[in-house]
Structure formats: C-alpha cells, structure tokens
Tab-separated table of C-alpha atoms in Angstrom:
chain	number	residue	atom	x	y	z
A	35	MET	CA	-78.650	13.580	16.314
A	36	VAL	CA	-79.249	11.581	19.875
A	37	MET	CA	-76.337	9.798	20.961
A	38	GLU	CA	-77.668	6.654	20.295
A	39	GLU	CA	-77.438	7.715	16.635
A	40	GLN	CA	-74.027	9.429	16.141
A	41	ILE	CA	-73.111	5.626	18.248
A	42	THR	CA	-73.870	3.660	15.692
A	43	SER	CA	-73.368	5.902	12.494
A	44	ALA	CA	-69.769	6.901	13.868
A	45	ILE	CA	-69.461	2.641	13.902
A	46	VAL	CA	-71.182	1.705	10.744
A	47	ARG	CA	-68.851	4.079	8.748
A	48	ALA	CA	-65.772	3.489	10.115
A	49	PHE	CA	-65.637	-0.905	9.538
A	50	PHE	CA	-67.384	-0.669	6.168
A	51	ASN	CA	-64.568	2.271	5.308
A	52	LYS	CA	-62.141	0.226	6.271
A	53	LEU	CA	-63.344	-3.140	4.728
A	54	GLU	CA	-64.114	-1.218	1.591
A	55	ALA	CA	-60.319	0.377	1.681
A	56	HIS	CA	-59.362	-2.970	2.023
A	57	LEU	CA	-61.339	-5.144	-0.994
A	58	ALA	CA	-58.173	-5.690	-2.524
A	59	VAL	CA	-55.181	-6.427	-1.057
A	60	ASP	CA	-51.783	-7.301	-1.282
A	61	VAL	CA	-52.241	-9.833	1.093
A	62	ALA	CA	-54.662	-11.953	3.013
A	63	ILE	CA	-53.298	-13.956	5.917
A	64	VAL	CA	-56.203	-16.335	6.703
A	65	GLY	CA	-55.806	-17.085	10.637
A	66	ALA	CA	-54.204	-14.808	13.732
A	67	GLY	CA	-51.973	-16.845	15.220
A	68	PRO	CA	-48.357	-16.507	16.077
A	69	SER	CA	-47.122	-17.147	12.575
A	70	GLY	CA	-49.784	-15.305	11.149
A	71	LEU	CA	-49.502	-11.976	12.589
A	72	VAL	CA	-45.371	-11.851	12.670
A	73	ALA	CA	-45.554	-12.037	8.887
A	74	ALA	CA	-48.687	-9.500	8.906
A	75	ARG	CA	-46.695	-7.406	11.073
A	76	ASP	CA	-43.327	-7.603	9.211
A	77	LEU	CA	-44.494	-7.340	5.077
A	78	ALA	CA	-47.021	-4.156	6.751
A	79	LEU	CA	-43.716	-2.809	7.804
A	80	ALA	CA	-42.659	-3.026	4.425
A	81	GLY	CA	-45.303	-1.058	2.787
A	82	PHE	CA	-47.714	-3.841	1.395
A	83	LYS	CA	-51.957	-3.359	1.998
A	84	VAL	CA	-52.108	-6.353	4.143
A	85	ALA	CA	-55.697	-7.937	5.887
A	86	VAL	CA	-55.659	-10.426	8.358
A	87	TYR	CA	-59.135	-12.824	8.406
A	88	GLU	CA	-59.589	-14.533	11.911
A	89	SER	CA	-62.906	-16.848	12.577
A	90	LYS	CA	-62.935	-16.057	16.005
A	91	LEU	CA	-63.653	-13.318	18.197
A	92	ALA	CA	-59.850	-13.259	19.729
A	93	PRO	CA	-57.356	-12.984	17.467
A	94	GLY	CA	-54.032	-15.080	19.027
A	95	GLY	CA	-54.712	-18.486	17.254
A	96	GLY	CA	-53.676	-21.633	20.068
A	97	VAL	CA	-51.393	-18.669	22.253
A	98	TRP	CA	-54.047	-17.800	25.606
A	99	GLY	CA	-53.900	-20.734	26.550
A	100	GLY	CA	-50.736	-21.622	27.225
A	101	GLY	CA	-50.245	-25.236	27.944
A	102	MET	CA	-52.988	-27.117	29.666
A	103	LEU	CA	-54.700	-23.740	29.735
A	104	MET	CA	-51.580	-22.541	32.256
A	105	ASN	CA	-50.754	-19.454	30.987
A	106	GLU	CA	-47.580	-19.714	30.409
A	107	VAL	CA	-45.258	-20.734	26.724
A	108	VAL	CA	-41.508	-21.465	25.752
A	109	VAL	CA	-39.860	-19.773	23.270
A	110	GLN	CA	-35.866	-21.026	22.058
A	111	ASP	CA	-33.279	-18.209	22.299
A	112	ASP	CA	-32.879	-18.153	18.657
A	113	ALA	CA	-36.592	-16.512	18.979
A	114	THR	CA	-37.018	-13.777	21.580
A	115	ALA	CA	-35.629	-11.444	18.725
A	116	ILE	CA	-38.923	-11.392	17.496
A	117	LEU	CA	-40.796	-11.200	21.108
A	118	ASN	CA	-38.255	-7.728	21.186
A	119	ASP	CA	-39.690	-6.663	17.687
A	120	PHE	CA	-42.913	-6.993	19.583
A	121	GLY	CA	-42.267	-5.126	23.187
A	122	ILE	CA	-43.314	-9.227	24.410
A	123	THR	CA	-41.082	-9.707	27.702
A	124	SER	CA	-39.524	-13.214	28.076
A	125	VAL	CA	-37.892	-14.696	31.096
A	126	PRO	CA	-34.585	-16.665	30.087
A	127	LEU	CA	-34.525	-19.894	32.038
A	128	GLY	CA	-30.372	-20.357	31.478
A	129	ASN	CA	-31.476	-24.048	28.936
A	130	GLY	CA	-31.346	-22.251	25.665
A	131	TYR	CA	-35.093	-21.524	26.624
A	132	HIS	CA	-37.117	-18.258	27.670
A	133	THR	CA	-40.735	-18.527	29.344
A	134	CYS	CA	-43.159	-15.665	28.365
A	135	ASP	CA	-46.974	-15.430	30.051
A	136	SER	CA	-49.434	-16.113	26.981
A	137	VAL	CA	-51.553	-12.818	27.324
A	138	GLU	CA	-48.641	-10.523	27.090
A	139	MET	CA	-47.329	-12.573	24.161
A	140	ALA	CA	-50.940	-12.881	22.276
A	141	SER	CA	-51.886	-9.750	22.875
A	142	GLY	CA	-48.759	-8.510	21.886
A	143	LEU	CA	-48.175	-9.801	18.634
A	144	ILE	CA	-51.879	-8.861	17.668
A	145	PHE	CA	-51.058	-5.107	19.105
A	146	GLY	CA	-47.686	-5.017	16.889
A	147	ALA	CA	-49.247	-6.395	13.522
A	148	ARG	CA	-52.257	-3.439	13.962
A	149	LYS	CA	-49.416	-1.327	14.794
A	150	ALA	CA	-48.087	-1.864	11.846
A	151	GLY	CA	-50.807	-1.071	9.280
A	152	ALA	CA	-52.664	-5.217	8.888
A	153	VAL	CA	-56.099	-4.625	8.978
A	154	ILE	CA	-57.656	-7.509	11.364
A	155	PHE	CA	-61.190	-9.058	10.630
A	156	ASN	CA	-61.816	-10.875	13.215
A	157	THR	CA	-65.379	-12.881	12.965
A	158	VAL	CA	-64.943	-13.580	9.157
A	159	PHE	CA	-64.191	-16.867	8.011
A	160	VAL	CA	-62.826	-17.694	5.209
A	161	GLU	CA	-65.343	-20.208	2.799
A	162	ASP	CA	-63.709	-20.410	-0.281
A	163	ILE	CA	-60.433	-18.748	-2.549
A	164	VAL	CA	-60.189	-17.037	-5.618
A	165	ILE	CA	-57.914	-18.359	-8.715
A	166	HIS	CA	-57.546	-16.692	-11.805
A	167	ASN	CA	-55.750	-18.274	-14.582
A	168	GLY	CA	-53.103	-20.861	-12.568
A	169	VAL	CA	-53.490	-18.630	-9.834
A	170	ILE	CA	-54.193	-17.882	-6.851
A	171	SER	CA	-55.967	-14.383	-6.567
A	172	GLY	CA	-58.193	-13.943	-3.536
A	173	VAL	CA	-60.488	-15.331	-0.685
A	174	VAL	CA	-64.124	-15.245	-0.278
A	175	ILE	CA	-65.353	-14.065	3.367
A	176	ASN	CA	-68.336	-14.756	5.416
A	177	TRP	CA	-69.669	-14.242	8.473
A	178	ASN	CA	-67.688	-16.263	11.010
A	179	PRO	CA	-71.584	-16.861	12.780
A	180	VAL	CA	-73.316	-17.312	9.227
A	181	HIS	CA	-71.217	-20.086	8.860
A	182	ARG	CA	-71.688	-22.015	12.362
A	183	LEU	CA	-75.133	-21.185	11.967
A	184	ASP	CA	-75.387	-23.274	7.938
A	185	MET	CA	-77.604	-19.842	6.860
A	186	HIS	CA	-77.772	-19.568	2.918
A	187	VAL	CA	-75.891	-16.088	2.834
A	188	ASP	CA	-73.839	-15.144	-0.483
A	189	PRO	CA	-70.302	-13.888	0.880
A	190	ILE	CA	-68.344	-11.262	-0.484
A	191	VAL	CA	-64.680	-11.732	-2.436
A	192	VAL	CA	-61.974	-9.487	-1.829
A	193	THR	CA	-58.848	-10.043	-4.176
A	194	ALA	CA	-55.063	-10.324	-3.454
A	195	ARG	CA	-51.837	-10.935	-4.780
A	196	ALA	CA	-50.317	-13.686	-2.263
A	197	VAL	CA	-52.208	-15.641	0.006
A	198	LEU	CA	-51.287	-16.970	3.606
A	199	ASP	CA	-52.753	-19.823	5.043
A	200	GLY	CA	-52.234	-19.575	8.602
A	201	THR	CA	-54.704	-21.666	9.986
A	202	GLY	CA	-52.307	-23.778	11.962
A	203	HIS	CA	-53.424	-27.131	12.590
A	204	PRO	CA	-56.642	-28.476	9.510
A	205	SER	CA	-54.764	-25.947	6.513
A	206	GLU	CA	-57.936	-24.564	5.686
A	207	ILE	CA	-56.460	-22.916	2.625
A	208	VAL	CA	-54.798	-25.232	1.229
A	209	LYS	CA	-57.065	-27.780	1.759
A	210	LYS	CA	-59.510	-26.334	-0.188
A	211	ALA	CA	-57.289	-25.120	-3.033
A	212	VAL	CA	-56.510	-29.301	-3.632
A	213	ASN	CA	-59.750	-29.948	-3.223
A	214	LYS	CA	-61.723	-27.315	-5.051
A	215	ALA	CA	-59.507	-26.440	-7.393
A	216	GLY	CA	-57.061	-29.888	-8.678
A	217	VAL	CA	-53.737	-28.133	-6.899
A	218	GLN	CA	-50.730	-29.790	-7.405
A	219	VAL	CA	-49.154	-28.248	-4.440
A	220	ASP	CA	-45.287	-27.872	-3.458
A	221	SER	CA	-44.892	-31.071	-1.525
A	222	PRO	CA	-43.830	-35.046	-1.627
A	223	THR	CA	-47.361	-35.778	-3.223
A	224	GLY	CA	-48.737	-32.749	-4.322
A	225	GLY	CA	-51.668	-32.757	-1.609
A	226	ILE	CA	-51.845	-32.446	2.473
A	227	LEU	CA	-49.768	-35.817	4.000
A	228	GLY	CA	-51.226	-34.541	7.469
A	229	GLU	CA	-49.815	-33.481	11.273
A	230	LYS	CA	-47.973	-36.717	12.992
A	231	PRO	CA	-48.275	-36.678	16.333
A	232	MET	CA	-45.893	-34.945	18.690
A	233	TRP	CA	-42.182	-34.529	18.452
A	234	MET	CA	-41.624	-30.740	19.699
A	235	GLU	CA	-37.884	-30.699	18.453
A	236	ASP	CA	-38.569	-31.902	15.147
A	237	GLY	CA	-41.246	-30.576	14.987
A	238	GLU	CA	-40.057	-27.014	15.757
A	239	ARG	CA	-37.361	-27.492	13.061
A	240	THR	CA	-39.774	-28.730	10.226
A	241	THR	CA	-42.192	-25.644	10.522
A	242	VAL	CA	-39.783	-23.153	10.016
A	243	GLU	CA	-38.489	-25.537	6.990
A	244	ASN	CA	-41.788	-26.790	5.797
A	245	THR	CA	-42.989	-22.556	5.559
A	246	LYS	CA	-42.885	-22.115	1.571
A	247	ARG	CA	-44.516	-20.841	-1.666
A	248	LEU	CA	-46.682	-23.585	-2.220
A	249	PHE	CA	-48.704	-22.757	-5.326
A	250	PRO	CA	-48.446	-19.343	-6.939
A	251	GLY	CA	-50.346	-17.087	-4.368
A	252	LEU	CA	-50.584	-19.666	-2.536
A	253	TYR	CA	-48.256	-19.639	1.109
A	254	ALA	CA	-48.116	-22.034	4.764
A	255	SER	CA	-46.905	-20.374	7.316
A	256	GLY	CA	-46.758	-22.015	11.172
A	257	MET	CA	-48.442	-25.522	11.439
A	258	ALA	CA	-50.931	-25.102	8.348
A	259	ALA	CA	-47.036	-25.209	6.683
A	260	ASN	CA	-46.056	-28.335	8.548
A	261	ASN	CA	-49.815	-30.643	8.999
A	262	VAL	CA	-48.718	-30.150	4.621
A	263	GLN	CA	-45.768	-31.175	4.727
A	264	GLY	CA	-46.472	-34.183	6.958
A	265	GLY	CA	-44.484	-32.814	10.135
A	266	PHE	CA	-44.738	-33.162	14.225
A	267	ARG	CA	-46.925	-31.116	16.271
A	268	MET	CA	-45.458	-29.320	19.025
A	269	GLY	CA	-47.500	-27.727	21.461
A	270	PRO	CA	-47.021	-25.075	23.671
A	271	ILE	CA	-43.324	-23.597	22.176
A	272	PHE	CA	-43.894	-21.054	19.572
A	273	GLY	CA	-40.159	-19.675	18.620
A	274	GLY	CA	-40.806	-22.389	15.371
A	275	MET	CA	-44.370	-20.441	14.716
A	276	LEU	CA	-42.756	-17.007	15.339
A	277	LYS	CA	-39.521	-17.810	13.103
A	278	SER	CA	-41.811	-19.436	10.165
A	279	GLY	CA	-43.539	-15.934	10.066
A	280	ARG	CA	-40.650	-14.099	9.825
A	281	LYS	CA	-40.023	-16.516	6.837
A	282	ILE	CA	-43.165	-16.351	5.518
A	283	ALA	CA	-43.240	-12.223	4.924
A	284	ARG	CA	-39.126	-12.416	3.498
A	285	ILE	CA	-40.359	-14.938	0.650
A	286	ILE	CA	-43.745	-13.224	0.124
A	287	ALA	CA	-41.848	-9.411	0.413
A	288	GLU	CA	-39.241	-11.214	-2.487
A	289	ASP	CA	-42.416	-12.260	-4.495
A	290	LEU	CA	-44.498	-9.094	-4.734
A	291	LYS	CA	-41.467	-6.850	-5.024
C-alpha cells in the first residue's frame, strides 16, 4: 500500500470508528462554547459517554475573540477554580476579577474536555431533535457545509439520555423543541423569552440561575439558558459561563444516575 492510501485509510477508519462508537451516548452537548466544554469535561470525568457537536471548524465559542478582537477576557474570582481545573492561567486584578488570555482559555477548555474523554465533532450541525414518548432522546446531525449550502442531504441520528443546549444566544435546540415539538419548557411563559440588552452584573448572575433542566431530557446552559429565560447579555466576561457549565453537569449527572 502506497503512503497516500495508508494515510487516507487511517483517517477514514479512525473517524468512522469514533462516529460509530458515539451513535448512542449518555449526553449530547450542542455547542462547544465555555459552558458546554466545562460540562463535557465534568460529565466525562464522572464516567458518562459525552459527545459534543460544534457547527464551526474551531470549538471554543465566543472566547477566541476576547473583547472586540483584543484577545483578553475577564473572569470573576469565584470562577478561577474552574480555570485551575483546566490548567488555564489567569492574572488577578485585585478587585474581584482576573484577566485571561482568550486563546489560552479557549484552547485549554477544548483540550481539557477532550482529555477527560469527551469526543468533539466539529463542523457538525444539529438540525433537529429526537423525541420519544414526551422525552427528548437525541439529536439529528448533518455536516455544517451541507446545511450552509442548503443541500438536500438526509441526516443521521444520535440517541442520547440527555441533550444540552449550549448554542449560546440563539438557543437553537430549545427553539426546535418549542417550535417543532410544541414543548412547554420550564420558563415563565413555557417558551423562549429572548435575550435582553447588556447588563453585565445581572447577566452573570442569571446565567447561573437560569441553568436548568427545561423538559425531560432537555437542558440549557450559558447564554442559551439566559436567552430562554429572558436574561441580560454580558459581553467578554466568562465566570458565569464556566459556573453554568459546572452546574448543569451536576444536574445532568444526578438525573442520569
């Protein structure tokens, strides 16, 4: 076998072994932003089979760009323990906040989730959910380029005991549950209230408060949770996101056990 055949064969076999091994998982996390990656690591370390689906080429969500492409972000003191768990460096400011290099933070969260055992499928778009007998039971996936080019290509299905919406501001998975399945989620209206304008302090608080189980088998974290409940946006401060990921991992683990 020539080198070109060996390399191509190795990639194809390794990828499809990975895909086949994750067609049924304990937790399907949609969106590889900070809350999703923290949840992925914690759940994988707790022994659950976790797959993360990220539509973009690079996981990490909105961390990479820092504030207006200045690659620094801010994290509150009480969230730095989570950064420490991932081996991510932060610099104290002395007023209750730390700064963090956004590239180190994004790459550190990705590496930590992966090394804990979570599998990340990038460039994969979740186009629908699976619902069985009133329980969200999986996700319907396709390649993101197929979605973006509006190609008529049928997807495949991954079954899951829990589905976490970590898609950020749009709450894409909860939206599918509400709009397509007629689900009444755990919110003041039973639907999605929508994100309010920026108020960092309140938004950081409510991001964690709004992190919860919304419906049997369906959960939300980070800005997806805030969008569902009508919370304020926060900008380039990420303590609430990290704590949201840790909180939802505990909730999911308790439910699955």
